[in-house]
Short mmCIF file of C-alpha atoms in Angstrom, two decimals:
data_model
loop_
_atom_site.label_atom_id
_atom_site.label_comp_id
_atom_site.label_asym_id
_atom_site.label_seq_id
_atom_site.Cartn_x
_atom_site.Cartn_y
_atom_site.Cartn_z
CA LYS A 984 190.54 286.22 157.31
CA LEU A 985 189.40 286.06 153.71
CA PHE A 986 190.12 282.38 153.10
CA SER A 987 189.58 281.00 156.60
CA SER A 988 186.77 278.74 155.37
CA TYR A 989 189.32 276.95 153.17
CA GLU A 990 191.94 276.40 155.85
CA VAL A 991 192.95 273.02 157.17
CA VAL A 992 193.35 272.81 160.93
CA ILE A 993 196.64 271.27 162.03
CA LYS A 994 196.70 270.18 165.64
CA TRP A 995 200.28 270.59 166.85
CA TYR A 996 199.56 269.80 170.49
CA GLU A 997 197.88 266.53 171.38
CA ASP A 998 196.83 266.50 175.03
CA ILE A 999 196.64 262.68 174.99
CA HIS A 1000 200.47 262.71 174.93
CA ARG A 1001 200.76 265.08 177.89
CA ASN A 1002 202.60 262.44 179.94
CA ASN A 1003 205.02 261.72 177.09
CA GLU A 1004 205.85 265.08 175.52
CA LEU A 1005 208.25 263.55 173.00
CA LYS A 1006 205.18 262.27 171.11
CA ILE A 1007 203.74 265.79 170.79
CA LYS A 1008 204.27 267.11 167.26
CA LEU A 1009 205.02 270.64 168.42
CA LYS A 1010 207.70 269.44 170.83
CA GLN A 1011 209.16 267.18 168.12
CA PHE A 1012 209.37 270.18 165.81
CA ILE A 1013 211.07 272.34 168.46
CA VAL A 1014 213.48 269.60 169.57
CA ASN A 1015 214.45 268.99 165.95
CA ARG A 1016 215.18 272.70 165.41
CA LEU A 1017 217.10 272.88 168.66
CA LYS A 1018 219.26 269.88 167.70
CA LYS A 1019 220.13 271.48 164.37
CA ASN A 1020 220.96 274.80 166.01
CA PHE A 1021 222.99 273.20 168.79
CA GLU A 1022 224.99 271.28 166.15
CA TYR A 1023 225.41 274.32 163.91
CA LEU A 1024 226.54 276.54 166.80
CA LYS A 1025 228.59 273.70 168.33
CA ILE A 1026 226.75 273.96 171.64
CA PRO A 1027 227.18 270.78 173.68
CA ILE A 1028 224.10 268.91 174.87
CA THR A 1029 224.87 268.86 178.59
CA LYS A 1030 221.74 267.12 179.86
CA ASN A 1031 219.96 263.93 178.83
CA ASP A 1032 218.30 265.66 175.87
CA VAL A 1033 218.47 268.89 173.90
CA TRP A 1034 215.36 270.42 175.53
CA ALA A 1035 216.81 269.88 179.02
CA SER A 1036 220.04 271.50 177.80
CA PHE A 1037 218.02 274.44 176.49
CA VAL A 1038 215.57 275.06 179.39
CA ASN A 1039 216.25 274.48 183.08
CA GLU A 1040 213.45 272.03 183.84
CA ASP A 1041 214.50 271.92 187.51
CA GLU A 1042 213.25 275.48 188.03
CA PHE A 1043 209.82 274.40 186.83
CA GLN A 1044 209.83 271.36 189.11
CA GLU A 1045 210.34 273.32 192.35
CA TYR A 1046 206.60 273.37 193.05
CA GLY A 1047 205.88 269.67 192.72
CA TYR A 1048 205.30 268.31 189.22
CA GLY A 1049 206.04 271.40 187.21
CA TYR A 1050 205.06 275.01 187.62
CA ASN A 1051 201.30 274.86 188.30
CA ASN A 1052 201.59 271.15 187.43
CA LYS A 1053 203.18 271.97 184.08
CA THR A 1054 206.46 271.04 182.53
CA SER A 1055 208.60 273.86 181.18
CA PHE A 1056 207.41 273.02 177.66
CA LYS A 1057 203.72 273.11 178.59
CA TYR A 1058 204.24 276.33 180.58
CA LEU A 1059 205.90 277.92 177.55
CA ILE A 1060 203.38 276.84 174.91
CA ASP A 1061 200.43 277.80 177.10
CA HIS A 1062 201.54 281.39 176.43
CA THR A 1063 201.25 280.86 172.66
CA PHE A 1064 198.65 279.79 170.11
CA TYR A 1065 200.24 276.30 169.96
CA ARG A 1066 201.77 276.86 166.52
CA PRO A 1067 205.41 276.39 165.46
CA ARG A 1068 205.58 279.97 164.19
CA ASP A 1069 204.66 281.19 167.68
CA ILE A 1070 207.55 279.27 169.26
CA ILE A 1071 209.91 280.64 166.61
CA LEU A 1072 208.60 284.17 167.26
CA LEU A 1073 208.94 283.64 171.01
CA PHE A 1074 212.62 282.69 170.68
CA LYS A 1075 213.49 285.12 167.87
CA ASP A 1076 215.38 287.58 170.09
CA ILE A 1077 217.29 284.98 172.07
CA SER A 1078 220.59 285.64 170.31
CA SER A 1079 220.44 289.33 171.27
CA LYS A 1080 219.88 288.46 174.94
CA ASN A 1081 222.70 287.72 177.34
CA TYR A 1082 221.26 284.42 178.56
CA SER A 1083 223.21 281.34 179.49
CA LEU A 1084 221.94 277.84 178.83
CA PRO A 1085 219.89 276.23 180.08
CA LEU A 1086 217.41 279.10 180.15
CA SER A 1087 215.99 279.98 183.55
CA LYS A 1088 212.32 280.46 184.32
CA ASN A 1089 213.02 284.21 184.49
CA ASN A 1090 214.58 284.08 181.00
CA ILE A 1091 211.50 282.25 179.70
CA ASN A 1092 209.18 284.81 181.31
CA ASP A 1093 211.20 287.63 179.73
CA LEU A 1094 210.88 285.98 176.29
CA ILE A 1095 207.14 285.42 176.85
CA GLY A 1096 206.73 289.14 177.66
CA ASN A 1097 208.50 290.14 174.44
CA TYR A 1098 206.48 287.60 172.44
CA SER A 1099 203.23 288.95 173.92
CA GLN A 1100 204.10 292.47 172.78
CA ASP A 1101 204.81 291.15 169.26
CA ILE A 1102 201.48 289.30 169.17
CA ILE A 1103 199.60 292.41 170.33
CA LYS A 1104 201.19 294.35 167.44
CA GLU A 1105 200.15 291.63 164.97
CA LEU A 1106 196.59 291.58 166.30
CA TYR A 1107 196.43 295.38 166.21
CA ASN A 1108 197.54 295.35 162.57
CA GLU A 1109 195.01 292.67 161.61
CA MET A 1110 192.21 294.49 163.42
CA SER A 1111 193.04 297.79 161.67
CA ILE A 1112 191.46 296.39 158.52
CA ALA A 1113 188.01 296.42 160.12
CA PHE A 1114 188.22 298.91 163.00
CA THR A 1115 189.48 302.40 163.74
CA LYS A 1116 192.43 302.99 166.07
CA ASN A 1117 190.05 304.29 168.74
CA GLU A 1118 187.86 301.18 168.48
CA ILE A 1119 190.89 298.88 168.67
CA ASP A 1120 192.18 300.69 171.75
CA ARG A 1121 188.79 300.32 173.43
CA ILE A 1122 188.57 296.63 172.45
CA PHE A 1123 191.98 296.00 174.00
CA GLY A 1124 190.84 297.96 177.05
CA VAL A 1125 187.82 295.67 177.39
CA LEU A 1126 190.04 292.59 177.06
CA GLU A 1127 192.43 293.97 179.67
CA ASN A 1128 189.57 294.61 182.08
CA LEU A 1129 188.14 291.13 181.50
CA SER A 1130 191.56 289.56 182.10
CA LYS A 1131 191.70 291.23 185.54
CA LEU A 1132 188.65 289.17 186.54
CA GLN A 1133 190.84 286.04 186.23
CA LYS A 1134 188.02 283.90 184.87
CA PRO A 1135 188.96 281.08 182.50
CA LEU A 1136 185.96 281.63 180.19
CA PHE A 1137 183.48 284.36 179.35
CA SER A 1138 180.07 283.97 177.72
CA TYR A 1139 179.16 285.77 174.53
CA ASN A 1140 176.76 287.96 176.53
CA GLU A 1141 179.44 288.94 179.07
CA ILE A 1142 181.82 290.04 176.31
CA GLU A 1143 179.05 291.84 174.43
CA LYS A 1144 178.02 293.70 177.60
CA ALA A 1145 181.65 294.71 178.32
CA LEU A 1146 182.03 296.04 174.76
CA LEU A 1147 178.74 297.93 174.94
CA ASN A 1148 179.86 299.49 178.24
CA GLN A 1149 182.75 301.02 176.28
CA SER A 1150 180.28 302.51 173.76
CA LEU A 1151 181.22 299.97 171.13
CA VAL A 1152 177.75 299.74 169.59
CA ASN A 1153 178.91 297.19 167.02
CA ALA A 1154 179.71 294.69 169.80
CA SER A 1155 178.27 291.64 168.03
CA GLU A 1156 180.21 292.51 164.85
CA ILE A 1157 183.42 292.85 166.91
CA ILE A 1158 182.89 289.45 168.55
CA ASP A 1159 182.01 287.75 165.25
CA THR A 1160 185.01 289.22 163.37
#
């Protein structure tokens, strides 16, 4: 982005508060919005807090402490870029869905799938400034193939090699963009 060198990084998720999510700024933001919406829509808070009334935490606790040792909140935000706008985008279609509260894990996964499609469109649009449609399609193809390897991290050289294998000769420019 043109002005990225002037941006201020805001850290919305503080891992030090993992055991007390109510101290996490991102959760505070979401809980505050939920409270206002519950009040506005006259939805009763049926559990001990608004988040528990919104998401069925019990479904995430079936496998020990959370799904893959995650609470419902951590599971949800791990599918985002940890920004408030991502959570808002993730829940944007909720009123058009026929969900009942609290949301089930399947409901959350459905919303995450929709959110992912929206993010892909945003990324595609941003990338169209610097790359052709064909290049973008091949870049996404490389990312899809890398994701199938189920590795948590890739080195610069691994990504560069994967891009070059797709005849993307400007691999280092793609990575650095």
